[in-house]
Tab-separated table of C-alpha atoms in Angstrom:
chain	number	residue	atom	x	y	z
A	1	MET	CA	0.000	0.000	0.000
A	2	SER	CA	1.316	3.415	-0.876
A	3	ILE	CA	0.707	6.907	0.473
A	4	SER	CA	-1.183	8.904	-2.146
A	5	GLY	CA	-2.903	12.281	-2.356
A	6	PRO	CA	-1.323	15.605	-1.336
A	7	ALA	CA	-3.604	16.219	1.678
A	8	SER	CA	-3.239	12.740	3.131
A	9	ASP	CA	0.512	12.783	2.402
A	10	ALA	CA	1.041	15.947	4.426
A	11	ARG	CA	-1.219	14.838	7.283
A	12	ARG	CA	0.369	11.391	7.584
A	13	PHE	CA	3.819	12.871	7.540
A	14	GLN	CA	2.815	15.207	10.387
A	15	ILE	CA	1.776	12.115	12.343
A	16	ILE	CA	5.125	10.412	11.651
A	17	GLU	CA	7.056	13.491	12.795
A	18	LEU	CA	4.933	13.786	15.950
A	19	LEU	CA	5.494	10.121	16.899
A	20	PHE	CA	9.205	10.404	16.087
A	21	GLU	CA	9.580	13.506	18.302
A	22	ASP	CA	7.778	11.756	21.167
A	23	ARG	CA	10.064	8.721	20.916
A	24	ARG	CA	13.165	10.926	21.071
A	25	ALA	CA	11.656	12.683	24.126
A	26	GLY	CA	11.239	9.320	25.868
A	27	VAL	CA	7.457	9.033	25.444
A	28	PRO	CA	6.777	5.299	24.877
A	29	ALA	CA	3.412	5.736	23.134
A	30	THR	CA	1.017	8.512	22.096
A	31	ALA	CA	-2.782	8.333	22.367
A	32	VAL	CA	-5.004	9.077	19.373
A	33	HIS	CA	-6.770	11.945	21.161
A	34	THR	CA	-3.357	13.504	21.933
A	35	ILE	CA	-2.356	13.297	18.260
A	36	ILE	CA	-5.643	14.992	17.261
A	37	GLU	CA	-5.075	17.804	19.780
A	38	ARG	CA	-1.471	18.386	18.710
A	39	LEU	CA	-2.159	18.423	14.969
A	40	GLY	CA	-4.106	21.620	15.624
A	41	PRO	CA	-6.888	23.226	13.595
A	42	PRO	CA	-8.594	22.109	11.552
A	43	ALA	CA	-9.115	19.155	13.878
A	44	VAL	CA	-8.706	15.757	12.276
A	45	ALA	CA	-11.634	13.352	12.669
A	46	ALA	CA	-10.775	10.296	14.778
A	47	ASN	CA	-11.866	7.840	12.090
A	48	LEU	CA	-9.702	9.602	9.480
A	49	LEU	CA	-6.696	9.586	11.820
A	50	GLU	CA	-7.134	5.893	12.607
A	51	ASN	CA	-7.180	5.143	8.873
A	52	ASP	CA	-3.943	7.137	8.476
A	53	LEU	CA	-2.352	5.128	11.290
A	54	LYS	CA	-3.367	1.838	9.621
A	55	VAL	CA	-1.609	2.990	6.432
A	56	LEU	CA	1.521	3.983	8.375
A	57	ILE	CA	1.570	0.616	10.165
A	58	LYS	CA	1.423	-1.211	6.824
A	59	LEU	CA	4.325	0.923	5.609
A	60	GLY	CA	6.340	0.002	8.696
A	61	LEU	CA	6.385	3.590	9.982
A	62	ALA	CA	4.155	3.239	13.061
A	63	ARG	CA	3.279	0.518	15.550
A	64	ARG	CA	0.203	-0.001	17.743
A	65	VAL	CA	1.337	-0.629	21.324
A	66	GLY	CA	-1.941	-0.564	23.248
A	67	HIS	CA	-5.593	0.411	23.074
A	68	GLY	CA	-5.673	3.707	21.178
A	69	LYS	CA	-1.905	4.264	21.532
A	70	TYR	CA	0.794	4.283	18.851
A	71	CYS	CA	4.540	4.833	18.543
A	72	PHE	CA	7.066	5.456	15.771
A	73	ALA	CA	8.466	2.183	14.368
A	74	GLY	CA	12.017	3.502	14.152
A	75	LEU	CA	15.272	2.044	12.921
A	76	SER	CA	16.314	0.978	16.402
A	77	ALA	CA	13.307	-1.233	17.108
A	78	GLY	CA	14.474	-4.456	18.661
A	79	HIS	CA	18.201	-4.334	17.879
A	80	GLY	CA	19.657	-1.915	20.427
A	81	PHE	CA	21.191	0.560	17.962
A	82	SER	CA	20.091	4.176	18.291
A	83	SER	CA	18.621	5.971	15.278
A	84	ASP	CA	18.654	9.415	16.891
A	85	ASP	CA	21.697	10.423	14.814
A	86	VAL	CA	20.214	9.133	11.539
A	87	SER	CA	19.200	11.911	9.153
A	88	HIS	CA	15.605	11.852	7.868
A	89	PRO	CA	14.659	8.352	9.149
A	90	GLU	CA	11.046	8.853	8.023
A	91	ILE	CA	12.122	9.445	4.425
A	92	LYS	CA	14.344	6.367	4.494
A	93	HIS	CA	11.363	4.281	5.656
A	94	LEU	CA	9.138	5.606	2.878
A	95	ILE	CA	11.777	4.903	0.221
A	96	ALA	CA	12.339	1.363	1.528
A	97	ALA	CA	8.573	0.777	1.579
A	98	ARG	CA	8.330	1.849	-2.063
A	99	CYS	CA	11.109	-0.592	-2.939
A	100	MET	CA	9.082	-3.401	-1.352
A	101	GLU	CA	6.005	-2.393	-3.405
A	102	THR	CA	7.762	-2.094	-6.757
A	103	LYS	CA	7.160	-4.708	-9.451
A	104	LYS	CA	9.335	-5.583	-12.407
A	105	PRO	CA	7.836	-4.953	-15.875
A	106	GLU	CA	5.475	-7.571	-17.292
A	107	SER	CA	8.163	-8.397	-19.853
A	108	ALA	CA	10.403	-9.435	-16.946
A	109	GLY	CA	7.749	-11.482	-15.153
A	110	GLY	CA	5.780	-8.726	-13.391
A	111	ARG	CA	6.706	-9.974	-9.905
A	112	TYR	CA	7.693	-7.787	-6.986
A	113	LEU	CA	11.306	-6.718	-7.265
A	114	LEU	CA	12.430	-8.576	-4.124
A	115	GLU	CA	9.873	-11.394	-4.138
A	116	GLY	CA	11.398	-14.879	-3.985
A	117	ARG	CA	14.909	-13.530	-4.571
A	118	TRP	CA	18.285	-14.147	-2.943
A	119	LEU	CA	19.335	-10.774	-1.484
A	120	PHE	CA	22.636	-9.364	-0.333
A	121	ILE	CA	21.877	-6.138	1.564
A	122	PHE	CA	24.904	-3.954	2.218
A	123	HIS	CA	24.895	-2.004	5.477
A	124	GLY	CA	23.782	1.639	5.601
A	125	THR	CA	21.085	3.696	7.322
A	126	SER	CA	19.159	3.899	4.028
A	127	THR	CA	18.902	0.097	3.795
A	128	GLU	CA	18.115	-0.569	7.488
A	129	PRO	CA	14.321	0.059	7.268
A	130	LEU	CA	14.094	-2.648	4.606
A	131	PHE	CA	14.768	-5.448	7.106
A	132	GLY	CA	11.693	-4.735	9.228
A	133	LEU	CA	9.531	-4.443	6.120
A	134	ILE	CA	10.825	-7.797	4.836
A	135	ARG	CA	10.157	-9.420	8.213
A	136	ASP	CA	6.585	-8.104	8.434
A	137	CYS	CA	5.409	-8.545	4.827
A	138	PRO	CA	3.324	-11.613	3.742
A	139	ARG	CA	5.371	-14.760	3.210
A	140	ASP	CA	4.581	-14.944	-0.499
A	141	ARG	CA	6.181	-11.496	-0.897
A	142	GLN	CA	9.351	-12.252	1.077
A	143	PRO	CA	12.738	-13.030	-0.465
A	144	ARG	CA	14.022	-16.592	-0.142
A	145	SER	CA	17.229	-15.577	1.601
A	146	VAL	CA	18.978	-12.480	2.941
A	147	ALA	CA	22.720	-12.095	3.508
A	148	THR	CA	23.881	-8.812	5.006
A	149	SER	CA	26.738	-6.817	6.458
A	150	SER	CA	24.275	-4.817	8.611
A	151	VAL	CA	24.292	-5.669	12.319
A	152	PRO	CA	20.824	-4.162	13.067
A	153	GLY	CA	19.465	-5.796	9.908
A	154	PHE	CA	20.774	-9.230	10.845
A	155	ILE	CA	19.305	-8.960	14.344
A	156	THR	CA	15.938	-7.827	12.942
A	157	LEU	CA	15.672	-10.893	10.676
A	158	ALA	CA	17.382	-13.421	12.943
A	159	GLY	CA	14.098	-14.826	14.275
A	160	CYS	CA	12.334	-14.927	10.897
A	161	GLU	CA	11.987	-18.653	10.193
A	162	SER	CA	10.545	-18.186	6.707
A	163	ILE	CA	13.797	-16.665	5.350
A	164	ASP	CA	17.348	-18.019	5.269
A	165	VAL	CA	19.404	-15.322	7.010
A	166	SER	CA	23.195	-15.001	7.101
A	167	CYS	CA	25.784	-12.318	7.814
A	168	VAL	CA	29.235	-11.642	6.438
A	169	GLY	CA	32.116	-12.744	8.656
A	170	GLY	CA	34.262	-10.268	10.544
A	171	VAL	CA	34.200	-7.927	13.513
A	172	VAL	CA	31.463	-5.473	14.496
A	173	ASP	CA	32.115	-1.869	13.508
A	174	HIS	CA	29.817	-0.061	15.950
A	175	ARG	CA	30.168	3.328	14.267
A	176	ARG	CA	29.037	1.946	10.904
A	177	ARG	CA	26.630	-0.578	12.494
A	178	ALA	CA	28.245	-3.204	10.282
A	179	PHE	CA	30.136	-6.479	10.156
A	180	LYS	CA	33.565	-5.586	8.786
A	181	PRO	CA	35.296	-8.478	6.932
A	182	HIS	CA	38.776	-9.577	8.005
A	183	GLY	CA	41.912	-9.500	5.882
A	184	SER	CA	43.142	-7.645	2.809
A	185	HIS	CA	40.876	-6.071	0.207
A	186	ASP	CA	41.300	-9.099	-2.085
A	187	LEU	CA	40.421	-11.499	0.731
A	188	GLN	CA	37.387	-9.429	1.727
A	189	LYS	CA	36.237	-9.271	-1.887
A	190	ALA	CA	36.601	-13.036	-2.300
A	191	GLY	CA	34.512	-13.602	0.821
A	192	LEU	CA	31.696	-11.362	-0.420
A	193	ARG	CA	31.776	-12.944	-3.886
A	194	ALA	CA	31.084	-16.304	-2.247
A	195	ILE	CA	27.702	-15.057	-0.953
A	196	GLU	CA	24.914	-16.453	-3.124
A	197	HIS	CA	22.579	-13.667	-4.278
A	198	ASP	CA	20.768	-12.404	-7.363
A	199	VAL	CA	19.849	-8.953	-5.999
A	200	LEU	CA	22.293	-6.525	-4.382
A	201	VAL	CA	20.769	-3.743	-2.242
A	202	VAL	CA	23.042	-0.827	-1.326
A	203	ALA	CA	23.027	2.686	0.054
A	204	CYS	CA	25.423	5.308	-1.265
A	205	SER	CA	27.351	8.279	0.048
A	206	ARG	CA	26.714	10.639	-2.849
A	207	LEU	CA	24.836	11.107	-6.135
A	208	ASP	CA	26.350	13.329	-8.803
A	209	PHE	CA	25.374	15.140	-12.012
A	210	GLU	CA	27.130	12.539	-14.148
A	211	GLY	CA	24.723	9.815	-13.059
A	212	ARG	CA	27.041	7.987	-10.665
A	213	ILE	CA	26.649	6.672	-7.156
A	214	GLU	CA	29.734	7.306	-5.091
A	215	CYS	CA	30.920	5.251	-2.130
A	216	ILE	CA	32.993	7.221	0.350
A	217	GLY	CA	34.937	5.926	3.342
A	218	GLU	CA	37.109	3.029	4.368
A	219	MET	CA	34.756	0.415	2.860
A	220	GLY	CA	33.985	2.457	-0.290
A	221	PRO	CA	36.304	0.471	-2.625
A	222	LEU	CA	34.903	-2.818	-1.300
A	223	ARG	CA	31.335	-1.665	-1.934
A	224	GLU	CA	32.340	-0.477	-5.414
A	225	SER	CA	33.827	-3.869	-6.290
A	226	VAL	CA	30.719	-5.700	-5.020
A	227	ILE	CA	28.452	-3.459	-7.143
A	228	LYS	CA	30.578	-3.815	-10.276
A	229	ASP	CA	30.733	-7.605	-9.872
A	230	ALA	CA	26.945	-7.748	-9.555
A	231	ILE	CA	26.501	-5.610	-12.686
A	232	ALA	CA	28.926	-7.770	-14.671
A	233	GLU	CA	27.060	-10.924	-13.613
A	234	GLY	CA	23.668	-9.524	-14.645
A	235	LYS	CA	22.266	-9.265	-11.122
A	236	ASP	CA	19.787	-6.567	-10.149
A	237	VAL	CA	21.394	-3.752	-8.160
A	238	VAL	CA	18.975	-1.715	-6.032
A	239	VAL	CA	20.218	1.659	-4.739
A	240	LEU	CA	18.290	3.323	-1.893
A	241	ALA	CA	19.168	7.009	-1.587
A	242	ASP	CA	17.633	10.399	-0.829
A	243	ARG	CA	18.106	13.892	-2.183
A	244	SER	CA	20.368	14.890	0.698
A	245	LYS	CA	22.981	12.653	-0.971
A	246	PHE	CA	22.819	14.614	-4.220
A	247	HIS	CA	26.082	16.484	-4.772
A	248	SER	CA	26.896	16.284	-1.048
A	249	ARG	CA	30.465	17.055	-0.125
A	250	GLY	CA	32.790	15.454	2.364
A	251	LEU	CA	36.421	14.675	3.027
A	252	ALA	CA	37.360	11.018	2.683
A	253	ARG	CA	40.520	9.017	2.286
A	254	HIS	CA	38.791	6.422	0.092
A	255	PHE	CA	36.514	7.246	-2.809
A	256	ALA	CA	34.893	5.079	-5.486
A	257	SER	CA	32.109	5.561	-8.030
A	258	VAL	CA	29.746	3.431	-10.101
A	259	PRO	CA	27.650	4.605	-13.095
A	260	LEU	CA	23.854	4.369	-12.805
A	261	LYS	CA	23.253	3.898	-16.540
A	262	GLU	CA	23.688	0.113	-16.480
A	263	GLU	CA	20.521	-1.775	-17.445
A	264	ASN	CA	20.268	-3.729	-14.188
A	265	ILE	CA	20.532	-0.813	-11.699
A	266	TRP	CA	17.426	0.546	-9.922
A	267	LEU	CA	17.505	3.886	-8.063
A	268	PHE	CA	14.927	4.788	-5.387
A	269	VAL	CA	14.964	8.413	-4.222
A	270	ASP	CA	12.538	10.951	-2.745
A	271	ALA	CA	10.794	13.186	-5.270
A	272	ALA	CA	10.947	16.982	-5.214
A	273	PRO	CA	8.376	18.403	-2.736
A	274	ASP	CA	5.569	20.508	-4.202
A	275	ASP	CA	5.462	23.025	-1.339
A	276	ARG	CA	9.131	23.950	-0.957
A	277	PRO	CA	9.889	27.512	0.209
A	278	PRO	CA	11.564	29.744	-2.401
A	279	ASN	CA	14.794	30.805	-0.704
A	280	ASP	CA	16.304	28.180	1.577
A	281	ARG	CA	19.313	25.919	1.108
A	282	ALA	CA	17.157	22.780	0.930
A	283	THR	CA	15.276	24.270	-2.020
A	284	ARG	CA	18.487	25.152	-3.860
A	285	VAL	CA	19.771	21.601	-3.387
A	286	THR	CA	16.421	20.232	-4.575
A	287	LEU	CA	16.485	22.402	-7.694
A	288	ALA	CA	19.997	21.171	-8.462
A	289	ALA	CA	18.779	17.614	-7.967
A	290	ASP	CA	15.864	18.305	-10.335
A	291	ARG	CA	18.302	19.131	-13.111
A	292	GLY	CA	20.498	16.107	-12.451
A	293	PHE	CA	17.583	13.717	-12.017
A	294	ALA	CA	15.844	14.838	-15.207
A	295	GLN	CA	18.594	13.198	-17.215
A	296	LEU	CA	18.590	10.083	-15.030
A	297	ARG	CA	14.816	9.809	-15.385
A	298	GLU	CA	15.167	9.792	-19.157
A	299	THR	CA	18.099	7.374	-19.157
A	300	MET	CA	16.873	4.885	-16.538
A	301	GLY	CA	13.149	4.900	-17.328
A	302	HIS	CA	11.119	2.659	-14.973
A	303	ARG	CA	14.304	1.845	-12.998
A	304	PHE	CA	14.371	5.432	-11.685
A	305	VAL	CA	11.709	5.434	-8.936
A	306	GLU	CA	10.783	8.682	-7.187
A	307	VAL	CA	8.940	8.520	-3.873
A	308	ARG	CA	6.720	11.475	-3.068
A	309	VAL	CA	7.475	12.945	0.379
A	310	PRO	CA	5.785	16.096	1.754
A	311	HIS	CA	8.044	19.088	2.383
A	312	PRO	CA	8.012	18.998	6.235
A	313	ALA	CA	10.487	16.110	6.019
A	314	ARG	CA	13.133	18.397	4.558
A	315	SER	CA	13.929	21.167	7.014
A	316	PRO	CA	16.090	24.136	5.988
A	317	ALA	CA	19.748	23.965	6.848
A	318	PRO	CA	20.941	26.531	9.446
């Protein structure tokens, strides 16, 4: 199920933000009547709000925790890792939910993109919401197996008996929330190549005007080699990103890039908001992304998937 309609989009996103703020403030659950009061005029009818909450639960963004009480179903649910330092967690959830809903063209079978597949999900805060959605979706929609380098992701799926779950070997990198393989780059690459999968799901550090995803940091070259191997072997590569990654800058010792124009790469990203203010930094970045994405949209076709997110998710930079 998808979120559709400008009015319902904006209202549901207000609910997500309210529940997210309460969780960060230590409030375990929020009552429906409290949500109605805090949304302000015009007051939202209780039956309309309850319908919104049902939609958000199906998208993996909210959870019912008691009679008439709800909480934000955040990235940290059940695995002990905090998501308070994750930028735009609500957007990442919406993008992951759209990935779960996406079907391949009828010419390619018309099945859901991840249905019945063997997945290798690389760690990253953009891919983390996907694990909870996979766990909670109907069995006939689930992948057959999931291998991952994500520690929170592995813990989320560990008790899911309907899916074969495995993790890459190595030590836990708490800062990256990841299993970091042992040994040299060649040894690490060989270990990852041994993982059986036909779909690779990755996050990225940066999107650029030239239509490339860029992997920055110590594990950037390893991620690049995994992506390029998957492309060469004809596997589907699914990239989950958001517009904050477009032309972002940062200092890094390691830097690698992969073109998005290959036929088996899918890109999921949030669409430009309709109600953006005229003169803030977020708007200027969005306008730059519009120009870059226009070319990608033409080149990638149905593999370029934009997820509509209301403007309140993108706050102006100070």
